[in-house]
CSV table of C-alpha atoms in Angstrom, one decimal:
chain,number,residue,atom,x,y,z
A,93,UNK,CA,3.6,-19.0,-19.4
A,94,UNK,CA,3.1,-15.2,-20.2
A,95,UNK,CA,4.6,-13.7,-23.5
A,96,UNK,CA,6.4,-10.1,-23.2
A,97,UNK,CA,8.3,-8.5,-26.1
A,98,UNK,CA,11.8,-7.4,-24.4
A,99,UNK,CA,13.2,-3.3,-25.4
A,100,UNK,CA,15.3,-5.0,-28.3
A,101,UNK,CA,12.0,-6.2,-29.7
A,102,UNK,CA,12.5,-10.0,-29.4
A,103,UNK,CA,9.7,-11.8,-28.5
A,104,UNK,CA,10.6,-14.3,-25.3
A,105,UNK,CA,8.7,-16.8,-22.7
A,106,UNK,CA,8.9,-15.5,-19.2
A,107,UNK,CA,7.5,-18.5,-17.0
A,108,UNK,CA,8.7,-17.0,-13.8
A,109,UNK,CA,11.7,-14.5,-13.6
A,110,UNK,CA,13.8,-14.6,-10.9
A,111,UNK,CA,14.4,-10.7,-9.1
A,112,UNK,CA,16.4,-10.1,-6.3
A,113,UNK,CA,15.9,-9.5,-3.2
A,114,UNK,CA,17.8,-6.3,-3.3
A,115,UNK,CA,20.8,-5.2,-4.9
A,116,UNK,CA,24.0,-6.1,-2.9
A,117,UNK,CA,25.6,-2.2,-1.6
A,118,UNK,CA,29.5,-2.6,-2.1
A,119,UNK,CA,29.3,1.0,-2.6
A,120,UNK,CA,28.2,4.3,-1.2
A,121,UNK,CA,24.9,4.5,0.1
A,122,UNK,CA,23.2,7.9,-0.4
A,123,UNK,CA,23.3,10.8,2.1
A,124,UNK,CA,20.3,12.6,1.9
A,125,UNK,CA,17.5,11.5,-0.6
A,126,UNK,CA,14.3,13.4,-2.2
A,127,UNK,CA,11.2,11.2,-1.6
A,128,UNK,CA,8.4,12.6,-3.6
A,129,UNK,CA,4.4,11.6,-3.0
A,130,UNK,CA,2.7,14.3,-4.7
A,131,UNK,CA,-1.2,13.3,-4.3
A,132,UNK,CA,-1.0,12.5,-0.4
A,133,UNK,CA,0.4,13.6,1.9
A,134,UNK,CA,2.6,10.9,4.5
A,135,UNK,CA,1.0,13.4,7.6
A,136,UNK,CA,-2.7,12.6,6.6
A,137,UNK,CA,-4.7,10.2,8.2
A,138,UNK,CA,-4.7,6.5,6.8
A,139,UNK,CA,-8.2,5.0,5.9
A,140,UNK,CA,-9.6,8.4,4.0
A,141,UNK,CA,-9.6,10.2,0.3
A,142,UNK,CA,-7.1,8.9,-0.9
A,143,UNK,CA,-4.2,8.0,2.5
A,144,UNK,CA,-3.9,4.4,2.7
A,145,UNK,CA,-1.0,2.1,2.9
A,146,UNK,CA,1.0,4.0,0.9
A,147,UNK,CA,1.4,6.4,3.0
A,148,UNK,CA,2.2,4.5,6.4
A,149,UNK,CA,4.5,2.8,3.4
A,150,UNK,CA,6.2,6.0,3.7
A,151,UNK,CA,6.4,7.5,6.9
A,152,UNK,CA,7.8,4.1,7.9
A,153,UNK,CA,10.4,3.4,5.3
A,154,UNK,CA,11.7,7.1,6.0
A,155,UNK,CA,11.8,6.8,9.6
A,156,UNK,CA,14.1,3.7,9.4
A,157,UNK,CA,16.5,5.1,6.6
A,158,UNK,CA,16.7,7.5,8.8
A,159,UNK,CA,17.8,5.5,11.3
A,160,UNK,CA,20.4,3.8,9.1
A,161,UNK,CA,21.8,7.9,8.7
A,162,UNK,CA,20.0,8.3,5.2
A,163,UNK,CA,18.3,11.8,5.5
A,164,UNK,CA,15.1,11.6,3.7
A,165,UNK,CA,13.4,14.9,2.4
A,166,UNK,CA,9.9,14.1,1.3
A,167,UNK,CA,8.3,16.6,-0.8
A,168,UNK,CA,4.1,16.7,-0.8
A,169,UNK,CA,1.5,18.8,-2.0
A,170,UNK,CA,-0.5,21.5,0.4
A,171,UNK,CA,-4.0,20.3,0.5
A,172,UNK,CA,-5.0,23.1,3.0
A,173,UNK,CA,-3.9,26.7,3.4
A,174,UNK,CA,-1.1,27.9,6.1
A,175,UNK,CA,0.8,24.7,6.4
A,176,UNK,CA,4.4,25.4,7.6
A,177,UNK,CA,6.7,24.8,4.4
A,178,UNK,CA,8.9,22.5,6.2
A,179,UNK,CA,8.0,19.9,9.2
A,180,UNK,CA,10.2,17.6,11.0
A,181,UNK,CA,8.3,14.3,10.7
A,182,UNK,CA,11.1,12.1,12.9
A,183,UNK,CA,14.7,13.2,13.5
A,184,UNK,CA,16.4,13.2,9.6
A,185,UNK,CA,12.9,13.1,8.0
A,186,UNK,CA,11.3,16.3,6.6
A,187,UNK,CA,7.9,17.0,4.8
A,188,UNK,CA,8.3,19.7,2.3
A,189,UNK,CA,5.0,20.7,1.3
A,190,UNK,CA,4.8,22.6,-1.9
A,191,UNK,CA,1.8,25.0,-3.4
A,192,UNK,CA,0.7,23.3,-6.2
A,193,UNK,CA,-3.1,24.0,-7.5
A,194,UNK,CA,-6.1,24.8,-5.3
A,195,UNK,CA,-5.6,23.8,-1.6
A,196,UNK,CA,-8.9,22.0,-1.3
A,197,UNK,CA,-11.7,20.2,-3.6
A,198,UNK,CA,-8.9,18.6,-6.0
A,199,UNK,CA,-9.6,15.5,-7.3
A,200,UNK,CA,-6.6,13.4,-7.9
A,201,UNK,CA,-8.0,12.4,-11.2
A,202,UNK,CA,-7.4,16.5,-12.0
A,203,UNK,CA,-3.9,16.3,-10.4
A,204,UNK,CA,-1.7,15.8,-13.2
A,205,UNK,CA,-2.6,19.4,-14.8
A,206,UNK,CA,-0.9,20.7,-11.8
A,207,UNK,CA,2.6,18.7,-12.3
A,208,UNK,CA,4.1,21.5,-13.6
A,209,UNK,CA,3.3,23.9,-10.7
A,210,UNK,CA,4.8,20.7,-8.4
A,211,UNK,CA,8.1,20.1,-10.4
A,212,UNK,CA,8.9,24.3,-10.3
A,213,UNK,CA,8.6,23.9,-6.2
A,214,UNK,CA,10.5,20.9,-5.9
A,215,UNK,CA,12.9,22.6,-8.0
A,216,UNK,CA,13.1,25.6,-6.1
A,217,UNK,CA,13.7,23.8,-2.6
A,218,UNK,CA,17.0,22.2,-4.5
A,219,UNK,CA,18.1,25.8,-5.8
A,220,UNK,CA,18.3,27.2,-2.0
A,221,UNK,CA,20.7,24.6,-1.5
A,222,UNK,CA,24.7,23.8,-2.8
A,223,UNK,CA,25.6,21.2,-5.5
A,224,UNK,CA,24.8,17.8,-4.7
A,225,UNK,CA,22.3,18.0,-1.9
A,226,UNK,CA,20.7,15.2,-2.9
A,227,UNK,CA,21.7,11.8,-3.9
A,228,UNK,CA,19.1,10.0,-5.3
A,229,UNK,CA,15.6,10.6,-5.8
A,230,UNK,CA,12.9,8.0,-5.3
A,231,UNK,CA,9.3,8.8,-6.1
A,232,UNK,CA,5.8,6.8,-5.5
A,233,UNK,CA,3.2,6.5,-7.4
A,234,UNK,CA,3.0,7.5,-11.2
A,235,UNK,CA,1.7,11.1,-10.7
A,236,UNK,CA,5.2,11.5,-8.6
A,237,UNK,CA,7.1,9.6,-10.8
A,238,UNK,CA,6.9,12.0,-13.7
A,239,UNK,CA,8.1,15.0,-11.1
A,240,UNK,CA,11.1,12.2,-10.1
A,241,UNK,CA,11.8,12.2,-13.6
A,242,UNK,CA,12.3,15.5,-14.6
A,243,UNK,CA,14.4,16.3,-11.1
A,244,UNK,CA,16.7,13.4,-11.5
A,245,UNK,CA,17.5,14.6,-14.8
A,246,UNK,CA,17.7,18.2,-13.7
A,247,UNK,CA,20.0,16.9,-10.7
A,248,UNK,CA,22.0,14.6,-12.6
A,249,UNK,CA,21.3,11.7,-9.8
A,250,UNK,CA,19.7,8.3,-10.1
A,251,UNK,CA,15.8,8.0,-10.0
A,252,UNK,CA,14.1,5.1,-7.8
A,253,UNK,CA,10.4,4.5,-8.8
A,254,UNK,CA,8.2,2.2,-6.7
A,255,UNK,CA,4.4,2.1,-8.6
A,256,UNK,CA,2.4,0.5,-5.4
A,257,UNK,CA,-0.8,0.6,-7.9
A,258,UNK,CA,-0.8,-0.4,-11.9
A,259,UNK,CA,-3.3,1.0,-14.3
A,260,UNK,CA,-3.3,-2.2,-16.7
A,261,UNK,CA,-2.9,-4.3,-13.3
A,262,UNK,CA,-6.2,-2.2,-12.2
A,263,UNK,CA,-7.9,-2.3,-15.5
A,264,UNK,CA,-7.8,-5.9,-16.0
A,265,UNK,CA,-9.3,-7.0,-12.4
A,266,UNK,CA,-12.3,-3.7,-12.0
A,267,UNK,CA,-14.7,-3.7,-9.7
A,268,UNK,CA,-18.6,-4.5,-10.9
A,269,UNK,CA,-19.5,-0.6,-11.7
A,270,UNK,CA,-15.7,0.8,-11.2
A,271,UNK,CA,-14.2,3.2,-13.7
A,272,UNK,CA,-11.2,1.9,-15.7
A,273,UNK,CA,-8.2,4.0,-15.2
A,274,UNK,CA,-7.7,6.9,-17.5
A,275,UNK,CA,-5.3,6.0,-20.8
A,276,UNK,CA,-3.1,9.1,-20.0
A,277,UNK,CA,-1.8,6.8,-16.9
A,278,UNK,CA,-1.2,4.1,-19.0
A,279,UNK,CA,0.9,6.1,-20.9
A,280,UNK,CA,2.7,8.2,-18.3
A,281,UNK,CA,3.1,4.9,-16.2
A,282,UNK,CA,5.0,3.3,-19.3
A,283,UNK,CA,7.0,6.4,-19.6
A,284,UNK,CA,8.6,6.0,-15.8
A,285,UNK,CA,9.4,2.4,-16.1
A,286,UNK,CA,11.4,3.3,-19.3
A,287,UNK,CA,13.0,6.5,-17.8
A,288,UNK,CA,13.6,4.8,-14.1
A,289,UNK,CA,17.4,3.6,-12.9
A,290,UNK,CA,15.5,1.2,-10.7
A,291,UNK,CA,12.1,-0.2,-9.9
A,292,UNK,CA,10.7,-1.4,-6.6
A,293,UNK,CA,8.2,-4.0,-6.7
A,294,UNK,CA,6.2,-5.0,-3.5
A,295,UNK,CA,6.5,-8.8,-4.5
A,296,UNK,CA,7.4,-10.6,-7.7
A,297,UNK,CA,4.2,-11.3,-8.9
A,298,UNK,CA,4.1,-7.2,-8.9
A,299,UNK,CA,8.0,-7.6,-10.5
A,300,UNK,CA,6.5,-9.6,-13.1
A,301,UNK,CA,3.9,-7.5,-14.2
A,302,UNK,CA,5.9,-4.5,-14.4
A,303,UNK,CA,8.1,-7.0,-17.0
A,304,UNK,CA,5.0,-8.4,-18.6
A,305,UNK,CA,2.8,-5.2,-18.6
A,306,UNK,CA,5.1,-2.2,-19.3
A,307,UNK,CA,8.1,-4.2,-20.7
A,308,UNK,CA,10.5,-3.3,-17.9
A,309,UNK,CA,14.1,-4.3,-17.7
A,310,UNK,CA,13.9,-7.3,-15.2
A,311,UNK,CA,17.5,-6.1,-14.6
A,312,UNK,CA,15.9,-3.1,-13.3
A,313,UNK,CA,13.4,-4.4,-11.1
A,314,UNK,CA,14.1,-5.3,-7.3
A,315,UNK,CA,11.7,-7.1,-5.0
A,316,UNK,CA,11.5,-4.8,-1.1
A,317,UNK,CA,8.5,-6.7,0.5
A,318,UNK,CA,7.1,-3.8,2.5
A,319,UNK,CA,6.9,-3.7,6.6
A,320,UNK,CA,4.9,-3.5,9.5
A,321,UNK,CA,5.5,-1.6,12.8
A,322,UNK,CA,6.1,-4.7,15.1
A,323,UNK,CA,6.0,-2.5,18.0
A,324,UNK,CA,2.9,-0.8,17.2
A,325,UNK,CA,0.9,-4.2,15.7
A,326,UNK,CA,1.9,-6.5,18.3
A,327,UNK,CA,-0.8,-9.1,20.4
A,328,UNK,CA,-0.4,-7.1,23.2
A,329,UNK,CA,-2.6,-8.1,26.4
A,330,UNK,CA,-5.1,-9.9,24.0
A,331,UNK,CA,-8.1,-10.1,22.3
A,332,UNK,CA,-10.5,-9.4,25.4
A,333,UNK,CA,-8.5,-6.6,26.4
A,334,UNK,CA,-9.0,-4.7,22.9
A,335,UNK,CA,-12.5,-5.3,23.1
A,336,UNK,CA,-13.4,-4.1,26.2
A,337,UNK,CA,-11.8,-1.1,25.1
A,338,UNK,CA,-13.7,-0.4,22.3
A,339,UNK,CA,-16.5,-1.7,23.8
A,340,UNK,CA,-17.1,-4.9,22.1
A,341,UNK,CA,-18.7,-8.2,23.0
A,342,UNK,CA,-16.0,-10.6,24.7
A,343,UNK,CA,-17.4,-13.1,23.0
A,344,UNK,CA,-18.5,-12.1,19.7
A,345,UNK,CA,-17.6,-13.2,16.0
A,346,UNK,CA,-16.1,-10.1,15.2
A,347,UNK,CA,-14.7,-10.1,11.1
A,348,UNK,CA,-13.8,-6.6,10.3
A,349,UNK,CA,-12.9,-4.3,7.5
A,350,UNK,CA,-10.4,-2.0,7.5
A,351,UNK,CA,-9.5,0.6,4.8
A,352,UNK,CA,-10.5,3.1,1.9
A,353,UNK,CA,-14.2,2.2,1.3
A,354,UNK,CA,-14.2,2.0,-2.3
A,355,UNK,CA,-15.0,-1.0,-4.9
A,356,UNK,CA,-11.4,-2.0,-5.3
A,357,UNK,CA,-11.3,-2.7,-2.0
A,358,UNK,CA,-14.7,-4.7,-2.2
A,359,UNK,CA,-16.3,-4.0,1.3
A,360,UNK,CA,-19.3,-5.0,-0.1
A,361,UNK,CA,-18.2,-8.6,-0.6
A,362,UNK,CA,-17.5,-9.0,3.4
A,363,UNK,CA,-21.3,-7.1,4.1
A,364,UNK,CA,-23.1,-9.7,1.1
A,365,UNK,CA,-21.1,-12.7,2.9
A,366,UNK,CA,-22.3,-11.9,6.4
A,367,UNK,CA,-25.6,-12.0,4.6
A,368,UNK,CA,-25.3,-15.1,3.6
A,369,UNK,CA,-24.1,-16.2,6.9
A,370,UNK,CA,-27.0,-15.3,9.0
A,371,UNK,CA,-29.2,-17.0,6.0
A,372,UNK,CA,-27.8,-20.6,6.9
A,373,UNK,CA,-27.5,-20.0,10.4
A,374,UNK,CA,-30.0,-17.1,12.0
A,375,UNK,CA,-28.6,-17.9,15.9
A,376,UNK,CA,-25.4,-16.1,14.8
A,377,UNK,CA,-27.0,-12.8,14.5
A,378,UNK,CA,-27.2,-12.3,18.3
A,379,UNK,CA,-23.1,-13.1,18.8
A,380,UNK,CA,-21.6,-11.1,15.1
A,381,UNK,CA,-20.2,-8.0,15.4
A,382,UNK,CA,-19.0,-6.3,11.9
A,383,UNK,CA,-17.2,-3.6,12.1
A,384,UNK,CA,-16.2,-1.3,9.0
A,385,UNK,CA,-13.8,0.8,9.6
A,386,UNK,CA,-12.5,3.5,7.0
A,387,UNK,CA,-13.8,6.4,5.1
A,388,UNK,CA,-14.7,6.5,1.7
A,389,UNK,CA,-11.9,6.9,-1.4
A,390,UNK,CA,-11.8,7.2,-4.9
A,391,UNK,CA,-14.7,6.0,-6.9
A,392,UNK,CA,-16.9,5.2,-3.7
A,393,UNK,CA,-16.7,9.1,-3.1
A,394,UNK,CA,-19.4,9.4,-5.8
A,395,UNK,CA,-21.8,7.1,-3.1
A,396,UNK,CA,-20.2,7.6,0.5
A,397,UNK,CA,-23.5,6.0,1.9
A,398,UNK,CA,-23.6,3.4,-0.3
A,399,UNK,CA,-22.5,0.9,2.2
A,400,UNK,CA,-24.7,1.7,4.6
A,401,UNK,CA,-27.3,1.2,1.8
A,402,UNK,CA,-26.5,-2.2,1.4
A,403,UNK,CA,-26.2,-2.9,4.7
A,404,UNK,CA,-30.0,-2.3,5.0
A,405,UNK,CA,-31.1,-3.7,1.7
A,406,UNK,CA,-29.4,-6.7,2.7
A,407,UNK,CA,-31.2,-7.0,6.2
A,408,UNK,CA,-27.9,-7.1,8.2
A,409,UNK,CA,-27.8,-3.0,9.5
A,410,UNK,CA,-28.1,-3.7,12.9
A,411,UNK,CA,-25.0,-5.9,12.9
A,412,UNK,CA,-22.5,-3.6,11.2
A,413,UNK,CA,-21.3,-1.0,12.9
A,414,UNK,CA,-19.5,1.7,10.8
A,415,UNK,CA,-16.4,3.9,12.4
A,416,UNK,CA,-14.6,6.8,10.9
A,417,UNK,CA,-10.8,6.2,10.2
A,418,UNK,CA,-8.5,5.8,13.4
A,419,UNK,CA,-5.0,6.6,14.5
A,420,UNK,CA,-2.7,3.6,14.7
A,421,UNK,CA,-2.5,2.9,17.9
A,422,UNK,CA,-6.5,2.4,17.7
A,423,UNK,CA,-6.4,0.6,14.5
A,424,UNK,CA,-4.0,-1.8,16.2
A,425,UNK,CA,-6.8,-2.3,18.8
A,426,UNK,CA,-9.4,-2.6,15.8
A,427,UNK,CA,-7.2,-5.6,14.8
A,428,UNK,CA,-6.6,-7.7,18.1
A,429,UNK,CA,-10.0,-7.6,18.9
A,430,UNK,CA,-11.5,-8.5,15.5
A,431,UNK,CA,-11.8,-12.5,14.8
A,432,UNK,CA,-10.7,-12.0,11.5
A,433,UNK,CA,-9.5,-9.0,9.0
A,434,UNK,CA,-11.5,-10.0,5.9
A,435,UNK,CA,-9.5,-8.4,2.8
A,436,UNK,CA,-12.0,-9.3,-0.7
A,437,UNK,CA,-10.4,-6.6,-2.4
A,438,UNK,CA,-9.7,-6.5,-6.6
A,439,UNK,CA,-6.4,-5.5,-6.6
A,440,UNK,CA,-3.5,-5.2,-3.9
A,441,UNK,CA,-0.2,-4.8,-4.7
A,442,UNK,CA,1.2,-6.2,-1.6
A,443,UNK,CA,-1.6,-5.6,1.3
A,444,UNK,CA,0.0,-3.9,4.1
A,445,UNK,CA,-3.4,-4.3,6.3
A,446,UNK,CA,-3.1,-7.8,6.5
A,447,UNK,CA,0.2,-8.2,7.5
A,448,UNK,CA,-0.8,-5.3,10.1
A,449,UNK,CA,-3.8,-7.9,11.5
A,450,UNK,CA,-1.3,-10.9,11.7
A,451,UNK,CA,1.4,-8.7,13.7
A,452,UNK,CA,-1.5,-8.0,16.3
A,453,UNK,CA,-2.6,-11.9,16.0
A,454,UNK,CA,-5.5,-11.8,14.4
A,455,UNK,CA,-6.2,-14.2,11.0
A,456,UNK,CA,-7.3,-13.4,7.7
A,457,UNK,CA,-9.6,-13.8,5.4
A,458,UNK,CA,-8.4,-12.4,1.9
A,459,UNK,CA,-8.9,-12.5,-1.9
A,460,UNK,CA,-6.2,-14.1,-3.7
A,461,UNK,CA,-4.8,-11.5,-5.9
A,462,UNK,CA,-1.7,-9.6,-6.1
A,463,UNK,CA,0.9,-9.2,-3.0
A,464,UNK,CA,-2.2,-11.1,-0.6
A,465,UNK,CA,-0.9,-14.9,-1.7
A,466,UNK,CA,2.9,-13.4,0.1
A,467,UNK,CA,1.2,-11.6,2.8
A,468,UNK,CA,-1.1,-14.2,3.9
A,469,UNK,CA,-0.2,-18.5,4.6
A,470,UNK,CA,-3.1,-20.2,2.9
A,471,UNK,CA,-4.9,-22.3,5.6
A,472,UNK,CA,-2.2,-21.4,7.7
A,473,UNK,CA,-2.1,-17.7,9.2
A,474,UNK,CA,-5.7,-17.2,7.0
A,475,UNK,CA,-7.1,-18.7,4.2
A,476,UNK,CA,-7.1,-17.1,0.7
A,477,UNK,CA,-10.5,-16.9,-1.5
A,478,UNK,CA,-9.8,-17.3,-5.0
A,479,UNK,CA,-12.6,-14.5,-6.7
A,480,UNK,CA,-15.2,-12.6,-4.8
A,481,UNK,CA,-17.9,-15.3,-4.6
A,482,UNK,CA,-19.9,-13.9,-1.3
A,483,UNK,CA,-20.4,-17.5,-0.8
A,484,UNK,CA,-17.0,-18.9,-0.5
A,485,UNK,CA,-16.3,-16.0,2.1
A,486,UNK,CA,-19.4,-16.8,4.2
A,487,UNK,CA,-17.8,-20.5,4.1
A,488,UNK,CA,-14.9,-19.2,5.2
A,489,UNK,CA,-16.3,-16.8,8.2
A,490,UNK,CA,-18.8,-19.8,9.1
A,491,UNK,CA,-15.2,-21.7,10.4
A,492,UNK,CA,-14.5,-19.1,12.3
A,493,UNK,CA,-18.1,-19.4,14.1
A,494,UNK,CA,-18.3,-23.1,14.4
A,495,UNK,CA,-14.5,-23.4,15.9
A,496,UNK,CA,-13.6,-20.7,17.9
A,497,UNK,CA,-10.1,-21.8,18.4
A,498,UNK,CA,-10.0,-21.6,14.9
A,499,UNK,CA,-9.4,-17.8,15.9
A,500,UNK,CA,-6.6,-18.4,18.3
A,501,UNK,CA,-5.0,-21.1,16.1
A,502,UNK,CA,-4.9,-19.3,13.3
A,503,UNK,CA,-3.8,-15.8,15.4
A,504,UNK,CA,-0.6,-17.1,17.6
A,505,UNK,CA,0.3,-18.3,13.6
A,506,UNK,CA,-0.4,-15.0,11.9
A,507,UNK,CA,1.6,-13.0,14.4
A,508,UNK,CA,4.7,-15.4,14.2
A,509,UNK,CA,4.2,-15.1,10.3
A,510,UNK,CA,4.3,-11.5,10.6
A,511,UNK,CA,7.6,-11.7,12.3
A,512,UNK,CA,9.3,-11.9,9.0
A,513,UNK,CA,8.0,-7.9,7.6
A,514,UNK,CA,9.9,-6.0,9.9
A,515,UNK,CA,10.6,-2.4,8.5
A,516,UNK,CA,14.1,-2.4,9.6
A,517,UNK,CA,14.9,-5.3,6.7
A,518,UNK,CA,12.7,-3.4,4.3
A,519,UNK,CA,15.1,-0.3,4.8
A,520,UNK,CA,18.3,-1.9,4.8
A,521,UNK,CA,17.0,-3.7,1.3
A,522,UNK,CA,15.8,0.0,-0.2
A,523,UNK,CA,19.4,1.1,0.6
A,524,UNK,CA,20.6,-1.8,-1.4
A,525,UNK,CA,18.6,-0.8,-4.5
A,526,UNK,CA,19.7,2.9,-3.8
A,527,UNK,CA,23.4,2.4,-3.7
A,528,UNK,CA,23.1,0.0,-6.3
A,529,UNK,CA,21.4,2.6,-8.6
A,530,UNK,CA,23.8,5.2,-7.7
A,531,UNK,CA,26.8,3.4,-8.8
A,532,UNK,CA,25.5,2.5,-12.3
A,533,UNK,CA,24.7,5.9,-12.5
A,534,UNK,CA,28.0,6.4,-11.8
A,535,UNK,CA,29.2,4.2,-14.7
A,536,UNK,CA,27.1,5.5,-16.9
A,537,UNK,CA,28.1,9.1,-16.7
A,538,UNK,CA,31.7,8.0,-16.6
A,539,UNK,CA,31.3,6.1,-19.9
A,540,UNK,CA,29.6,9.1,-21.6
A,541,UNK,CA,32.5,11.3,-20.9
A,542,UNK,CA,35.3,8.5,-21.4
């Protein structure tokens, strides 16, 4: 059982808490809402610099409470020069993009020097329109949730934080050769929790480490599993279809990687276990396929080849086949016709790729940490690797290749899993935690002014 000293500074035992859902709405739900991701953009490509799931987090979760009549406004900074101020991303859903440092060649390690520049836009989209435009502000991502801060404050309206990534969370599970995060997050991540209405956690292990970690109100903290696009991610017309599209072997052991290539992620991991893999059994290299497909992110910017390095140090080059980050739909392809998604990463606070691989019926092989244990069924939809033991994942891929049913199994499984992370019940849960936030806010203000 975990220790955590609560905000009255009594020191309690926290075995498991218990967070809801969402917040039961018995009140109104917001109009029109300021969505803030300052470092990415939700228009850029997933799978590069720093886009990932967060930002098909995004785009998704404001296209449905859209649909649900919330307006969503989402404000972003310009990373390149001439970008329209304002674009319609779906009906109800706009992109603000706001000046905010040099266009290009900004780290976002150098980003929050340029918080000031991005609260003074934010703030003077609200001033060209009338009192109460927006309802509610919810920010992602601790770079964003300082800006949230300052606006909700400056609006007089509620503030909804969701972290996706934790410094302490990252510090305490780094990558061999990764750089801890920088002490000022630490700090400025503490500072959110403590200044939010309402926190959004992925899953409650995440709700738990926000409690445990940064001594968050568990009163505070609501648990929104995150979504996938069950239109887009869907079996489709099958495994052998996908691959003759992208030009695959039909009948190939295909385990893939999809994402950011960077050491959280641990791509390595899948290329070392494939290594291993063709150690015990040689015949395999003539039916394996292993595709990588992302760019490189973060801390593997400062070695974009390095995978491909390793992939010849390691004697497996002519096997792996590297492809630059894809559209959706062709991810979705990526997916049905992989065997496997293989996921060895650090840190995930939820793993929206995997749940994106069952939808389109493909197992997974993933690390057991954060959100993965919720996204994945151990042994059923995938199997889950506790640590990043090359060996235990090569013993897991080596099923795969000695029961190819396995695949199939395991994929009509995954898919029917996936069923349960529609976006639509993600939404409708946000909007919970939103009205439920405003009307406390609500209370509050009354009571200061009884």
């Amino acid at each position: 059982m975990s220790q955590y000293v609560s905000r009255r500074g009594s020191s309690r035992v926290a075995p498991r808490l218990r967070f809801p859902a969402a917040f039961p709405g018995g009140h109104r739900k917001p109009r029109r809402i300021a969505m803030l991701s300052v470092h990415t953009s939700p228009l850029h490509q997933p799978g590069t610099g720093d886009a990932g799931g967060m930002n098909v987090y995004i785009v998704e979760l404001a296209r449905r409470l859209a649909a649900i009549n919330i307006e969503v406004e989402i404000f972003t900074r310009s990373t390149t020069g001439g970008l329209p101020p304002v674009v319609e991303l779906a009906p109800g859903v706009l992109v603000r993009h706001v000046d905010a440092g040099p266009y290009e060649g900004l780290a976002k390690e150098e980003l929050p020097a340029q918080l000031c520049a991005f609260t003074h836009g934010v703030m003077q989209a609200w001033a060209g329109q009338g009192p109460g435009y927006y309802d509610l502000v919810h920010s992602h991502y601790w770079l964003s949730g300082h800006v949230g801060w300052l606006a909700a404050q400056r609006w007089g309206v509620p503030l909804v934080h969701a972290m996706h990534t934790m410094a302490k969370v990252k510090n305490a599970a780094l990558a061999a050769g990764d750089a801890p995060e920088p002490a000022a997050r630490v700090i400025g991540e503490t500072q959110i929790v403590d200044a939010a209405n309402r926190l959004i956690a992925n899953t409650a292990e995440e709700a738990d480490e926000l409690v445990r970690f940064y001594d968050a109100d568990p009163g505070s903290v609501a648990v929104v599993h995150p979504g996938v696009n069950l239109d887009r991610f869907s079996p489709a017309d099958g495994r052998a279809a996908a691959r003759a599209r992208l030009g695959l072997p039909k009948d190939a052991l295909i385990p893939l990687f999809a994402g950011r290539i960077q050491p959280l992620k641990a791509p390595d991991v899948l290329l070392r276990a494939v290594a291993v893999l063709l150690d015990r059994d040689p015949t395999l290299r003539s039916r394996i396929v292993v595709p990588v497909v992302g760019g490189p992110s973060g801390s593997g910017l400062a070695r974009p080849e390095g995978l491909q390095k390793l992939a010849a140090r390691l004697g497996i080059a002519d096997v792996v086949r590297f492809q630059p980050p894809v559209g959706q739909e062709q991810l979705a392809d990526w997916f049905r016709a992989a065997s496997v998604l293989v996921m060895p990463s650090h840190s995930e606070s939820f793993g929206l790729v995997a749940i994106e691989a069952q939808a389109a019926g493909t197992p997974v092989v993933a690390a057991a940490v954060g959100g993965l244990p919720v996204a994945v069924r151990d042994g059923v939809s995938g199997f889950l690797i506790p640590g990043h033991d090359p060996q235990a994942y090569a013993q897991a891929l080596a099923r795969f290749a000695d029961s190819p049913e396995l695949v199939a199994r395991m994929g009509a499984a995954a898919a029917a899993h996936a069923q349960g992370f529609g976006w639509d019940t993600a939404a409708s849960a946000t909007a919970d935690v939103y009205t439920a936030a405003m009307h406390e806010h609500r209370r509050r203000v009354r009571s200061l002014h009884a």
